[in-house]
Coordinates of N, CA and C in Angstrom, one line a residue:
X1 N -3.6 15.2 -1.9 CA -2.6 14.1 -1.8 C -1.5 14.3 -2.9
X2 N -1.6 15.3 -3.7 CA -0.5 15.4 -4.7 C 0.8 15.5 -4.1
X3 N 1.0 16.3 -3.0 CA 2.2 16.4 -2.4 C 2.7 15.1 -1.8
X4 N 1.8 14.3 -1.3 CA 2.1 13.0 -0.7 C 2.6 12.0 -1.8
X5 N 2.0 12.0 -2.9 CA 2.3 11.0 -3.9 C 3.4 11.4 -4.9
X6 N 3.4 12.7 -5.3 CA 4.3 13.1 -6.3 C 5.6 13.7 -5.7
X7 N 6.7 13.3 -6.3 CA 8.0 13.9 -6.0 C 8.7 14.3 -7.3
X8 N 9.0 15.5 -7.4 CA 9.6 16.0 -8.7 C 8.7 15.8 -9.9
X9 N 7.3 15.8 -9.6 CA 6.4 15.6 -10.7 C 6.2 14.2 -11.1
X10 N 6.7 13.2 -10.4 CA 6.6 11.8 -10.7 C 5.9 11.1 -9.6
X11 N 5.1 10.1 -10.0 CA 4.4 9.2 -9.1 C 5.3 8.1 -8.7
X12 N 5.1 7.5 -7.5 CA 5.9 6.3 -7.1 C 5.5 5.1 -8.0
X13 N 6.4 4.1 -8.1 CA 6.1 2.9 -8.7 C 5.2 2.0 -7.9
X14 N 5.4 2.1 -6.6 CA 4.6 1.3 -5.6 C 4.5 2.1 -4.3
X15 N 3.5 1.8 -3.5 CA 3.3 2.4 -2.2 C 3.4 1.2 -1.2
X16 N 4.2 1.4 -0.2 CA 4.3 0.4 0.9 C 3.8 1.2 2.2
X17 N 2.8 0.7 2.8 CA 2.2 1.4 4.0 C 2.0 0.5 5.1
X18 N 2.2 0.9 6.3 CA 1.8 0.2 7.5 C 0.4 0.5 7.7
X19 N -0.3 -0.3 8.5 CA -1.7 -0.1 8.9 C -1.8 0.8 10.1
X20 N -0.9 0.6 11.1 CA -0.9 1.4 12.3 C 0.1 2.6 12.2
X21 N -0.5 3.8 12.1 CA 0.2 5.0 12.0 C -0.4 6.0 12.9
X22 N 0.4 7.0 13.4 CA -0.1 7.9 14.4 C -1.2 8.8 14.0
X23 N -1.3 9.4 12.8 CA -2.3 10.3 12.5 C -3.5 9.7 11.7
X24 N -3.2 8.7 10.9 CA -4.2 8.1 10.0 C -3.8 6.7 9.8
X25 N -4.7 5.8 9.9 CA -4.3 4.4 9.7 C -4.2 4.1 8.2
X26 N -3.5 3.0 7.9 CA -3.3 2.7 6.5 C -4.6 2.4 5.7
X27 N -5.6 1.9 6.3 CA -6.9 1.7 5.6 C -7.4 3.0 5.1
X28 N -7.5 4.0 6.0 CA -8.0 5.3 5.6 C -7.1 6.0 4.5
X29 N -5.8 5.9 4.7 CA -4.9 6.4 3.7 C -5.1 5.8 2.4
X30 N -5.2 4.5 2.3 CA -5.4 3.9 1.0 C -6.7 4.2 0.4
X31 N -7.8 4.2 1.2 CA -9.1 4.5 0.7 C -9.1 5.9 0.1
X32 N -8.4 6.9 0.7 CA -8.4 8.2 0.1 C -7.5 8.3 -1.1
X33 N -6.4 7.5 -1.2 CA -5.6 7.5 -2.4 C -6.4 6.9 -3.5
X34 N -7.1 5.8 -3.3 CA -7.9 5.2 -4.3 C -9.0 6.1 -4.9
X35 N -9.4 7.2 -4.2 CA -10.3 8.1 -4.7 C -9.7 9.1 -5.8
X36 N -8.4 9.1 -5.8 CA -7.7 10.0 -6.8 C -7.8 9.4 -8.2
X37 N -7.8 10.3 -9.2 CA -7.7 9.8 -10.5 C -6.4 9.2 -10.8
X38 N -6.3 8.3 -11.8 CA -5.0 7.6 -12.1 C -3.8 8.5 -12.3
X39 N -4.0 9.6 -12.9 CA -2.9 10.6 -13.2 C -2.4 11.2 -11.9
X40 N -3.2 11.2 -10.8 CA -2.7 11.7 -9.6 C -2.3 10.6 -8.6
X41 N -2.3 9.4 -9.0 CA -1.8 8.3 -8.2 C -2.8 7.3 -7.7
X42 N -4.1 7.5 -8.1 CA -5.1 6.6 -7.6 C -5.0 5.1 -7.9
X43 N -4.2 4.8 -8.9 CA -4.0 3.4 -9.3 C -2.6 2.9 -9.0
X44 N -1.8 3.6 -8.3 CA -0.4 3.1 -8.0 C -0.5 1.8 -7.2
X45 N 0.2 0.8 -7.6 CA 0.1 -0.5 -6.8 C 0.6 -0.3 -5.4
X46 N -0.1 -1.0 -4.4 CA 0.2 -0.8 -3.0 C 0.3 -2.1 -2.3
X47 N 1.3 -2.1 -1.3 CA 1.5 -3.3 -0.4 C 1.3 -2.8 1.0
X48 N 0.6 -3.5 1.8 CA 0.5 -3.2 3.2 C 1.6 -4.1 3.9
X49 N 2.3 -3.4 4.9 CA 3.2 -4.1 5.7 C 2.8 -3.9 7.2
X50 N 2.4 -5.0 7.8 CA 1.7 -4.8 9.1 C 2.0 -5.9 10.1
X51 N 1.9 -5.6 11.3 CA 2.0 -6.6 12.4 C 0.7 -7.3 12.6
X52 N -0.4 -6.7 12.1 CA -1.8 -7.4 12.2 C -1.8 -8.5 11.2
X53 N -2.0 -9.7 11.7 CA -2.0 -10.9 10.8 C -3.4 -11.6 10.8
X54 N -4.4 -10.9 11.1 CA -5.7 -11.5 11.1 C -6.4 -11.6 9.7
X55 N -7.3 -12.5 9.5 CA -8.0 -12.5 8.3 C -8.8 -11.3 8.1
X56 N -9.4 -10.7 9.1 CA -10.2 -9.5 9.1 C -9.3 -8.3 8.5
X57 N -8.1 -8.2 9.1 CA -7.3 -7.0 8.6 C -6.8 -7.2 7.2
X58 N -6.5 -8.5 6.8 CA -6.1 -8.8 5.5 C -7.3 -8.5 4.5
X59 N -8.5 -8.9 4.8 CA -9.6 -8.7 3.9 C -9.9 -7.2 3.8
X60 N -9.9 -6.5 4.9 CA -10.1 -5.0 4.9 C -9.1 -4.3 4.1
X61 N -7.8 -4.8 4.2 CA -6.7 -4.1 3.4 C -7.0 -4.3 1.9
X62 N -7.4 -5.5 1.5 CA -7.7 -5.7 0.1 C -8.9 -4.9 -0.4
X63 N -9.9 -4.9 0.5 CA -11.1 -4.1 0.2 C -10.8 -2.6 -0.1
X64 N -9.9 -2.0 0.6 CA -9.6 -0.6 0.4 C -8.6 -0.3 -0.7
X65 N -8.0 -1.4 -1.3 CA -7.2 -1.2 -2.4 C -5.8 -1.6 -2.4
X66 N -5.3 -2.3 -1.4 CA -4.0 -2.9 -1.4 C -4.0 -4.1 -2.2
X67 N -2.9 -4.4 -3.0 CA -2.8 -5.6 -3.8 C -2.1 -6.7 -3.1
X68 N -1.2 -6.4 -2.1 CA -0.5 -7.5 -1.4 C -0.5 -7.1 0.1
X69 N -0.3 -8.2 0.9 CA -0.4 -8.0 2.3 C 0.9 -8.8 2.9
X70 N 1.8 -8.0 3.5 CA 3.0 -8.6 4.1 C 2.9 -8.4 5.6
X71 N 3.3 -9.4 6.4 CA 3.3 -9.2 7.8 C 4.7 -9.1 8.4
X72 N 4.8 -8.4 9.5 CA 6.0 -8.2 10.3 C 6.2 -9.4 11.3
X73 N 7.3 -9.8 11.6 CA 8.6 -9.4 10.9 C 8.6 -9.9 9.4
X74 N 9.2 -9.2 8.6 CA 9.1 -9.6 7.2 C 10.5 -10.1 6.7
X75 N 10.5 -10.9 5.7 CA 11.7 -11.4 5.0 C 12.0 -10.4 3.9
X76 N 13.1 -9.7 3.9 CA 13.4 -8.7 2.8 C 13.3 -9.3 1.4
X77 N 13.8 -10.5 1.2 CA 13.7 -11.1 -0.1 C 12.3 -11.3 -0.5
X78 N 11.4 -11.7 0.4 CA 10.0 -11.9 0.0 C 9.4 -10.5 -0.3
X79 N 9.7 -9.5 0.5 CA 9.2 -8.2 0.2 C 9.6 -7.7 -1.1
X80 N 10.8 -7.9 -1.5 CA 11.3 -7.5 -2.8 C 10.5 -8.2 -3.9
X81 N 10.2 -9.5 -3.7 CA 9.4 -10.3 -4.7 C 8.0 -9.7 -4.8
X82 N 7.4 -9.3 -3.6 CA 6.1 -8.7 -3.6 C 6.1 -7.4 -4.4
X83 N 7.1 -6.6 -4.2 CA 7.2 -5.3 -4.9 C 7.3 -5.6 -6.4
X84 N 8.2 -6.5 -6.8 CA 8.3 -6.7 -8.2 C 7.0 -7.3 -8.8
X85 N 6.3 -8.1 -8.1 CA 5.1 -8.7 -8.6 C 4.0 -7.6 -8.8
X86 N 3.8 -6.6 -7.9 CA 2.8 -5.6 -8.1 C 3.2 -4.6 -9.2
X87 N 4.5 -4.3 -9.3 CA 5.0 -3.4 -10.3 C 4.9 -4.0 -11.7
X88 N 5.2 -5.3 -11.8 CA 5.1 -6.0 -13.1 C 3.6 -6.1 -13.5
X89 N 2.7 -6.2 -12.5 CA 1.3 -6.4 -12.9 C 0.6 -5.1 -13.2
X90 N 1.3 -4.0 -12.9 CA 0.7 -2.6 -13.1 C 0.7 -2.2 -14.6

């Protein structure tokens, strides 16, 4: 996952991922990222952005390592606030 998380040798400040993706769902992706050591991105704050609005999907997202859960359609201003909150907390 080094190639996935690092760009020019730097880690992202935040990860925003959908849950429904063609090759791997967001739960699996985040579970694998959270297995990485911190210096490789294992603790980068993460927000899920999904059309799934069930309590089950929310709980599962938090269980695998997402810090925030935003649903579609999303309000851009709210998403910016969510991004700032997880980056500030990190």
